[in-house]
Coordinates of C-alpha atoms in Angstrom, one line a residue:
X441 CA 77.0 128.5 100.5
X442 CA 78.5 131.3 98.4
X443 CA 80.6 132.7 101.1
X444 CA 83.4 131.1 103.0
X445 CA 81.8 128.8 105.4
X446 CA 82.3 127.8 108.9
X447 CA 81.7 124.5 108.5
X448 CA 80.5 121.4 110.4
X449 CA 80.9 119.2 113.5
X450 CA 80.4 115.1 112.0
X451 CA 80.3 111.7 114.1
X452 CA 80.9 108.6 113.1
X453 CA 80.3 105.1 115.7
X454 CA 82.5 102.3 113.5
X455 CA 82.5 98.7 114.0
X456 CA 84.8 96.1 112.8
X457 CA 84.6 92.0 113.7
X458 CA 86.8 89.7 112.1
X459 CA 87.5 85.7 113.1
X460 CA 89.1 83.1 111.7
X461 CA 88.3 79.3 112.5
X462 CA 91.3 78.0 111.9
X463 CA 94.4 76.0 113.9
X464 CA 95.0 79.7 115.7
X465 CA 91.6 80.8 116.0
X466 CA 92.6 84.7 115.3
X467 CA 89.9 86.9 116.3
X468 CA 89.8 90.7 116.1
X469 CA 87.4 93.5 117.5
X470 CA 87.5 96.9 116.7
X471 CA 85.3 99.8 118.1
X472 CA 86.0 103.7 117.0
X473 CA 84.7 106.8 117.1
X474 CA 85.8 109.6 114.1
X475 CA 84.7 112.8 115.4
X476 CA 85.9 115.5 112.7
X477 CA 85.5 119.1 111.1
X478 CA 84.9 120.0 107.7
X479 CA 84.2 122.9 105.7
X480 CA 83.1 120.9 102.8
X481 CA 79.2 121.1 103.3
X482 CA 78.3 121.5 100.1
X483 CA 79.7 118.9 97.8
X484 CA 76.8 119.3 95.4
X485 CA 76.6 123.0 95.1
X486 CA 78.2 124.6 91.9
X487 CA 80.6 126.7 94.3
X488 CA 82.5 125.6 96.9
X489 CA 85.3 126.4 98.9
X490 CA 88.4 126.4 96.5
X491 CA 90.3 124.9 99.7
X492 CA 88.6 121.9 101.7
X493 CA 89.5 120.9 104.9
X494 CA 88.5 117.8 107.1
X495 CA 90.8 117.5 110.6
X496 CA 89.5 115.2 113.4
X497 CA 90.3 112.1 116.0
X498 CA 89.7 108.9 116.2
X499 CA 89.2 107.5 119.6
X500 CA 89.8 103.2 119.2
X501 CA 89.3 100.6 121.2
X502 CA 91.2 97.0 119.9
X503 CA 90.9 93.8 121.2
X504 CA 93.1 90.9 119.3
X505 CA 93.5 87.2 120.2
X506 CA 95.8 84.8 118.7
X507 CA 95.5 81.0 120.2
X508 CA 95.0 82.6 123.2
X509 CA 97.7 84.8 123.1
X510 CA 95.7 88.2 123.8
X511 CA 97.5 91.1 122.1
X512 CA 94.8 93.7 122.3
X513 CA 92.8 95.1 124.9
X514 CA 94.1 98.2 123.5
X515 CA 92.6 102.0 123.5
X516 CA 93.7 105.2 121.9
X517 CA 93.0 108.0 120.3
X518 CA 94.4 108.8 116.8
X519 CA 94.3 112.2 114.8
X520 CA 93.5 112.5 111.2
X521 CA 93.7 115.2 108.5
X522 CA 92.8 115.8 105.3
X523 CA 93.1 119.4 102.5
X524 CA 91.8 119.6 98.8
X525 CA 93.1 122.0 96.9
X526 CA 91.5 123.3 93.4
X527 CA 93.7 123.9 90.9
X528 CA 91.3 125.1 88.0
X529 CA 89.9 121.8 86.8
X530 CA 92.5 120.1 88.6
X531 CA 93.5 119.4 92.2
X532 CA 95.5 118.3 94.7
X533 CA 94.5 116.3 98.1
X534 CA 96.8 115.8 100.5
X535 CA 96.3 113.5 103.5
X536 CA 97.6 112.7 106.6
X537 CA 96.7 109.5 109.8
X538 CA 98.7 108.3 112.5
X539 CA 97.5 105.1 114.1
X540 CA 98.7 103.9 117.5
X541 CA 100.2 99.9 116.9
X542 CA 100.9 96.5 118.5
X543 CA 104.7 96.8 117.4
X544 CA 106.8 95.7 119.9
X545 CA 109.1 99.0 119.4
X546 CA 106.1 100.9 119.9
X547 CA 106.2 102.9 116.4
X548 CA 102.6 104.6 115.5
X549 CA 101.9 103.9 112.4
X550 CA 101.2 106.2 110.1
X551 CA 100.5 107.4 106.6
X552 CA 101.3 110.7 104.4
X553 CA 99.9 110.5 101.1
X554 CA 99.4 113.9 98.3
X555 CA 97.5 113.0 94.8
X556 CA 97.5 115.3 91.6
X557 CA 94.2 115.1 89.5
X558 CA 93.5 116.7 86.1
X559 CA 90.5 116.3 83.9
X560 CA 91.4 116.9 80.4
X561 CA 87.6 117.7 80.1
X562 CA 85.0 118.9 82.1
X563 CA 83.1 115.0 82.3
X564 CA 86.4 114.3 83.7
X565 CA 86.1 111.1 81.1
X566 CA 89.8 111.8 80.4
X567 CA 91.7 111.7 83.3
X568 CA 95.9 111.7 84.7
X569 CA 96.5 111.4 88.2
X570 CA 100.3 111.4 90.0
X571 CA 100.7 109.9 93.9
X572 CA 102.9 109.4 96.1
X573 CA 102.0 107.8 99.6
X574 CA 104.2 107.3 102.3
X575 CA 103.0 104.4 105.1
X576 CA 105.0 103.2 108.5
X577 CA 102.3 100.2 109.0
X578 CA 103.0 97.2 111.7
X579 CA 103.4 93.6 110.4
X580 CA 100.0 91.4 110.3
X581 CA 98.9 90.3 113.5
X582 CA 99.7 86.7 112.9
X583 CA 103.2 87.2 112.0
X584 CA 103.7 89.4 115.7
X585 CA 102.2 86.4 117.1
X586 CA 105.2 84.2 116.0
X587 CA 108.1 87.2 116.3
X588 CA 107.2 89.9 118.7
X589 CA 110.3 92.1 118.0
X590 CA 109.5 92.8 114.0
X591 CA 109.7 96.3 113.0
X592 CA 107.4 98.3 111.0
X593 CA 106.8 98.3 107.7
X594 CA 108.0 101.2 106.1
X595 CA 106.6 101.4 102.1
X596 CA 107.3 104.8 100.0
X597 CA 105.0 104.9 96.7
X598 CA 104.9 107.0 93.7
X599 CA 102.7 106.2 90.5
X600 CA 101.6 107.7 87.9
X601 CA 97.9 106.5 86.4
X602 CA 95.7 107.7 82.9
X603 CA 92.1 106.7 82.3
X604 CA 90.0 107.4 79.5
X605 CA 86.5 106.5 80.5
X606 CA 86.5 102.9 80.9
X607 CA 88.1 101.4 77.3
X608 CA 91.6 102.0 78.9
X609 CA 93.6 102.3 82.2
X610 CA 97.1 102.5 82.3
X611 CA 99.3 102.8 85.6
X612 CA 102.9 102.8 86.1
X613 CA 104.1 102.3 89.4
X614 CA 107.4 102.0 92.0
X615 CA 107.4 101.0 95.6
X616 CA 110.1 100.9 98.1
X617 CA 109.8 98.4 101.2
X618 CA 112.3 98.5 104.3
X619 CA 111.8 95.5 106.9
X620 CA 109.3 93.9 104.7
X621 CA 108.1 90.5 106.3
X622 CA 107.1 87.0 105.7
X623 CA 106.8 83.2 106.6
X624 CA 110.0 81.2 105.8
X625 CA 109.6 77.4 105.2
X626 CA 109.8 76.3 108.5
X627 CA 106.6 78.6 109.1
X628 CA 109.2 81.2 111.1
X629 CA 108.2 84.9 110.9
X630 CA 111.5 86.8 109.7
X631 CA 112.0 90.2 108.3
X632 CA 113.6 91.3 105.5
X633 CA 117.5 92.7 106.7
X634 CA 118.2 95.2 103.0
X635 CA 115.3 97.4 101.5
X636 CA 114.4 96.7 97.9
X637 CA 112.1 98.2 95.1
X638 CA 108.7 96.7 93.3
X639 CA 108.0 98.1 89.8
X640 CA 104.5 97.5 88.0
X641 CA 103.0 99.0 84.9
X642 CA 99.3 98.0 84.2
X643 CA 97.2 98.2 81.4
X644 CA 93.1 97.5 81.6
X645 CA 91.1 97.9 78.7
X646 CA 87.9 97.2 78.0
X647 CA 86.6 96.9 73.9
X648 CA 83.2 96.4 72.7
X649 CA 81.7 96.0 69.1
X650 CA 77.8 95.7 69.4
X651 CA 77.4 92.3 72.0
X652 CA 80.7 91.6 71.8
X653 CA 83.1 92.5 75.1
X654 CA 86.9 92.0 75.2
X655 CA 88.6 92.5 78.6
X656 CA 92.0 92.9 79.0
X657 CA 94.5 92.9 81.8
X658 CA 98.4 93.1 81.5
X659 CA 100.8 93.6 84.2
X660 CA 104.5 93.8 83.5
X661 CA 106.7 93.8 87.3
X662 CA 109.9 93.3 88.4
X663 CA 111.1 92.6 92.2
X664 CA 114.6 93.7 93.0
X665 CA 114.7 90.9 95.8
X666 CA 112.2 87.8 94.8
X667 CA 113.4 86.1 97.8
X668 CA 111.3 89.2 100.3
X669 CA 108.7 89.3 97.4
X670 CA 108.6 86.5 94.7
X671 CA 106.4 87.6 91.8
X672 CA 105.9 86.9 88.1
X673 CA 107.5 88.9 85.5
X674 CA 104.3 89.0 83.3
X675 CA 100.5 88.5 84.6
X676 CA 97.9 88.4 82.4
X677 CA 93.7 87.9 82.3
X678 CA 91.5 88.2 79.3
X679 CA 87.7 87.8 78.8
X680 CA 86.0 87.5 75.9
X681 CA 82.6 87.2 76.3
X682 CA 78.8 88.0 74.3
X683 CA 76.1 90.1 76.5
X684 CA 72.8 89.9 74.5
X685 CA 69.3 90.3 75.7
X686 CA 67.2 87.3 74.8
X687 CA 63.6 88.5 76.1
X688 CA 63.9 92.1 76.9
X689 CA 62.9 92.8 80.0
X690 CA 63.0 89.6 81.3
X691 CA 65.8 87.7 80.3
X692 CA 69.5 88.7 79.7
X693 CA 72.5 86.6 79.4
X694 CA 76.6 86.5 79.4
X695 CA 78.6 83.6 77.6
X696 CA 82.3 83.4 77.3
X697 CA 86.1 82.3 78.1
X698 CA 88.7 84.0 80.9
X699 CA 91.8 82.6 79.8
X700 CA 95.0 83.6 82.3
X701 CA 98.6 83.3 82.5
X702 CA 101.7 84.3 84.5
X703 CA 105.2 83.8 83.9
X704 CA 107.1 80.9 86.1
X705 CA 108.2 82.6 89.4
X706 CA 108.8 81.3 93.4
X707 CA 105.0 81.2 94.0
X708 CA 104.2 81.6 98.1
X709 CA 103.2 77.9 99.1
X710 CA 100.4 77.1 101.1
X711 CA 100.0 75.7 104.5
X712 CA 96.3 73.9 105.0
X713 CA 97.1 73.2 108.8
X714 CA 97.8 76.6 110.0
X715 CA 96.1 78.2 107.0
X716 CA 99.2 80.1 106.0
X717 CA 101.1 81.2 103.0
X718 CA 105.0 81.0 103.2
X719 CA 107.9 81.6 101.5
X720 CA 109.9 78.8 98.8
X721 CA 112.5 78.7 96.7
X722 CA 112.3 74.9 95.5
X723 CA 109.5 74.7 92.9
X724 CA 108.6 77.2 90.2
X725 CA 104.9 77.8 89.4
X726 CA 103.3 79.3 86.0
X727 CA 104.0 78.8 82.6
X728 CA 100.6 77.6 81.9
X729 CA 97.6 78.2 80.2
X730 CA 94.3 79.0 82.4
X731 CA 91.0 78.7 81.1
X732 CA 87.4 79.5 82.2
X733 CA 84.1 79.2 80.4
X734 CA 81.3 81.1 82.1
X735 CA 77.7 81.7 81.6
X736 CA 75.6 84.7 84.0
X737 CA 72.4 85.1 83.1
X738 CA 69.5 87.1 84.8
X739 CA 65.9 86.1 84.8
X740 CA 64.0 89.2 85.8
X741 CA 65.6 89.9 89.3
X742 CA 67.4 86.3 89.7
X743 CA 70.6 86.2 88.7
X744 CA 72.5 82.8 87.8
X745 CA 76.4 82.3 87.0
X746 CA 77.8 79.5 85.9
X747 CA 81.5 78.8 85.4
X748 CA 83.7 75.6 84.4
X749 CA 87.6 76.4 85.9
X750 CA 90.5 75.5 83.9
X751 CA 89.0 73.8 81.7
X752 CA 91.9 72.6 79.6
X753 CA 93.3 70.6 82.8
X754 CA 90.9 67.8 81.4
X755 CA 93.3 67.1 78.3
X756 CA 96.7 67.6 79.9
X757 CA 98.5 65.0 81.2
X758 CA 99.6 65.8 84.5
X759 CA 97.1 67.4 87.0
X760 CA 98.7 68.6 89.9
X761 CA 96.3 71.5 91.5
X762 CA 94.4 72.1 94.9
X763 CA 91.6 74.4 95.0
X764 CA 92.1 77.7 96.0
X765 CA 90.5 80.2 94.6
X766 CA 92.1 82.8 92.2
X767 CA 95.2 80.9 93.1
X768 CA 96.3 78.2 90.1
X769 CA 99.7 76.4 91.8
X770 CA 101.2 73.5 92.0

């Protein structure tokens, strides 16, 4: 391996199943093949090729119902590309996929994406990282069942991200959507007629002091159209929680609060009969506090979690939620 290498011939047999029991019964099937070559044989070798190259095809086969409305039994056969580039301690990957579609205008979709990685040390525990992706992708499957002649998505993306092991990850982000779609009230698939921008900027961090673990999660956004894509201005989640062993060896336990929050905003309402989320512009949700007291404890190799959610719904006065998971709404 210390001499430019020809490389290898790889195979890969994928398969993908997915079904929803619901009003429309969506099922999906998915058989591929990804038969590729790469020259990077030796990812665990102290040298390798300063340039790494993958390029290969991906024969599919789709099948896709929607209440009966078949719009698969579909088969082609997609190419696939991939180049590392080391840049000293650095590098640079770019990548490349085009995907044949079920748009009615018969755009592949596709995706271009080049990253920029630099270690400031050779643990890489101190790392910045610059991307920009550009995707062409076609609208969910359920929304082409109710309007055949959507267009592609089109989303261009460039972010910039720093971690330092794993006290702290911050990420500031901008995306740009054209024909972006969604369910109106009446349960209508429409697309979006102007393109707009999504800004983000996360921080994660993660603080200890002996058993003691604070979480943190802040997200700032803004949405230059909250009618194609309502979301809140501020998000946040934080844990604080105590990880001591009791019996060492045997048993270890977790004890602590996730309290959340999110500014008001035009949350996405939810349909129980057809099981999807749409868009409204008549009731604000948010503005709220959201608790959750959990304990997790393991007992040898059994492990048991237990959580109370939104806790402080038992002294407010009004208590209008549903359960859905990881989704607190009115």
């Amino acid at each position: 391996p210390s001499a430019l290498n020809a490389g290898t011939f790889g195979l890969e047999a994928l398969y993908d199943r997915r079904k929803r029991v619901a009003i429309d019964s969506t099922m999906w099937r998915e058989y591929s093949l990804r038969l590729y070559w790469t020259n990077d044989v030796y990812p665990d070798h102290r040298w390798c090729n300063p340039v790494k190259v993958t390029v290969g095809l991906q024969p599919r086969y789709i099948f896709a119902d929607i209440e009966g409305d078949s719009l698969g039994f579909r088969s082609w056969v997609d190419p696939f590309a991939r180049a590392e580039v080391a840049l000293g301690r650095g590098s640079i990957v770019t990548e490349a996929e085009s995907r044949n579609s079920f748009n009615a205008h018969g755009t592949p979709d596709s995706r271009f994406a080049a990253t920029l990685t630099y270690p400031f040390d050779s643990l890489r525990n101190s790392v910045a990282e610059i991307k920009a992706v550009h995707t062409t992708r076609t609208p969910d499957l359920r929304l082409l069942h109710y309007n055949k002649n959507l267009d592609a998505v089109v989303t261009s993306f460039i972010g910039t991200r720093y971690h330092y092991k794993d006290v702290v990850d911050i990420s500031l982000q901008a995306t740009h959507y054209n024909h972006n779609t969604w369910f109106d009230t009446t349960l209508k698939a429409v697309e979006g007629a102007t393109p707009f921008w999504l800004y983000q900027g996360r921080i994660t961090t993660h603080l200890q002091w002996g058993w003691l673990h604070l979480d943190m999660q802040q997200l700032l956004q803004h949405s230059t159209d909250t009618t194609q894509m309502p979301v809140p201005l501020l998000a946040t989640k934080n844990s604080l929680y105590a990880d001591v062993v009791l019996i060492k060896g045997v048993l270890r336990a977790q004890i602590g609060v996730d309290l959340r929050y999110h500014t008001l905003f035009f949350s996405p309402n939810y349909d129980p009969y057809t099981g999807l989320f749409y868009h409204q512009r008549t009731a604000k949700v948010g503005g709220y506090l959201w608790g959750d007291v959990f304990l997790n404890f393991q007992l040898k190799r059994a492990v048991f979690y237990v959580k109370a959610g939104h806790l402080n719904a038992l002294w407010e006065e009004e208590r209008k939620y549903f359960s859905l998971p990881h989704y607190p709404g009115q």
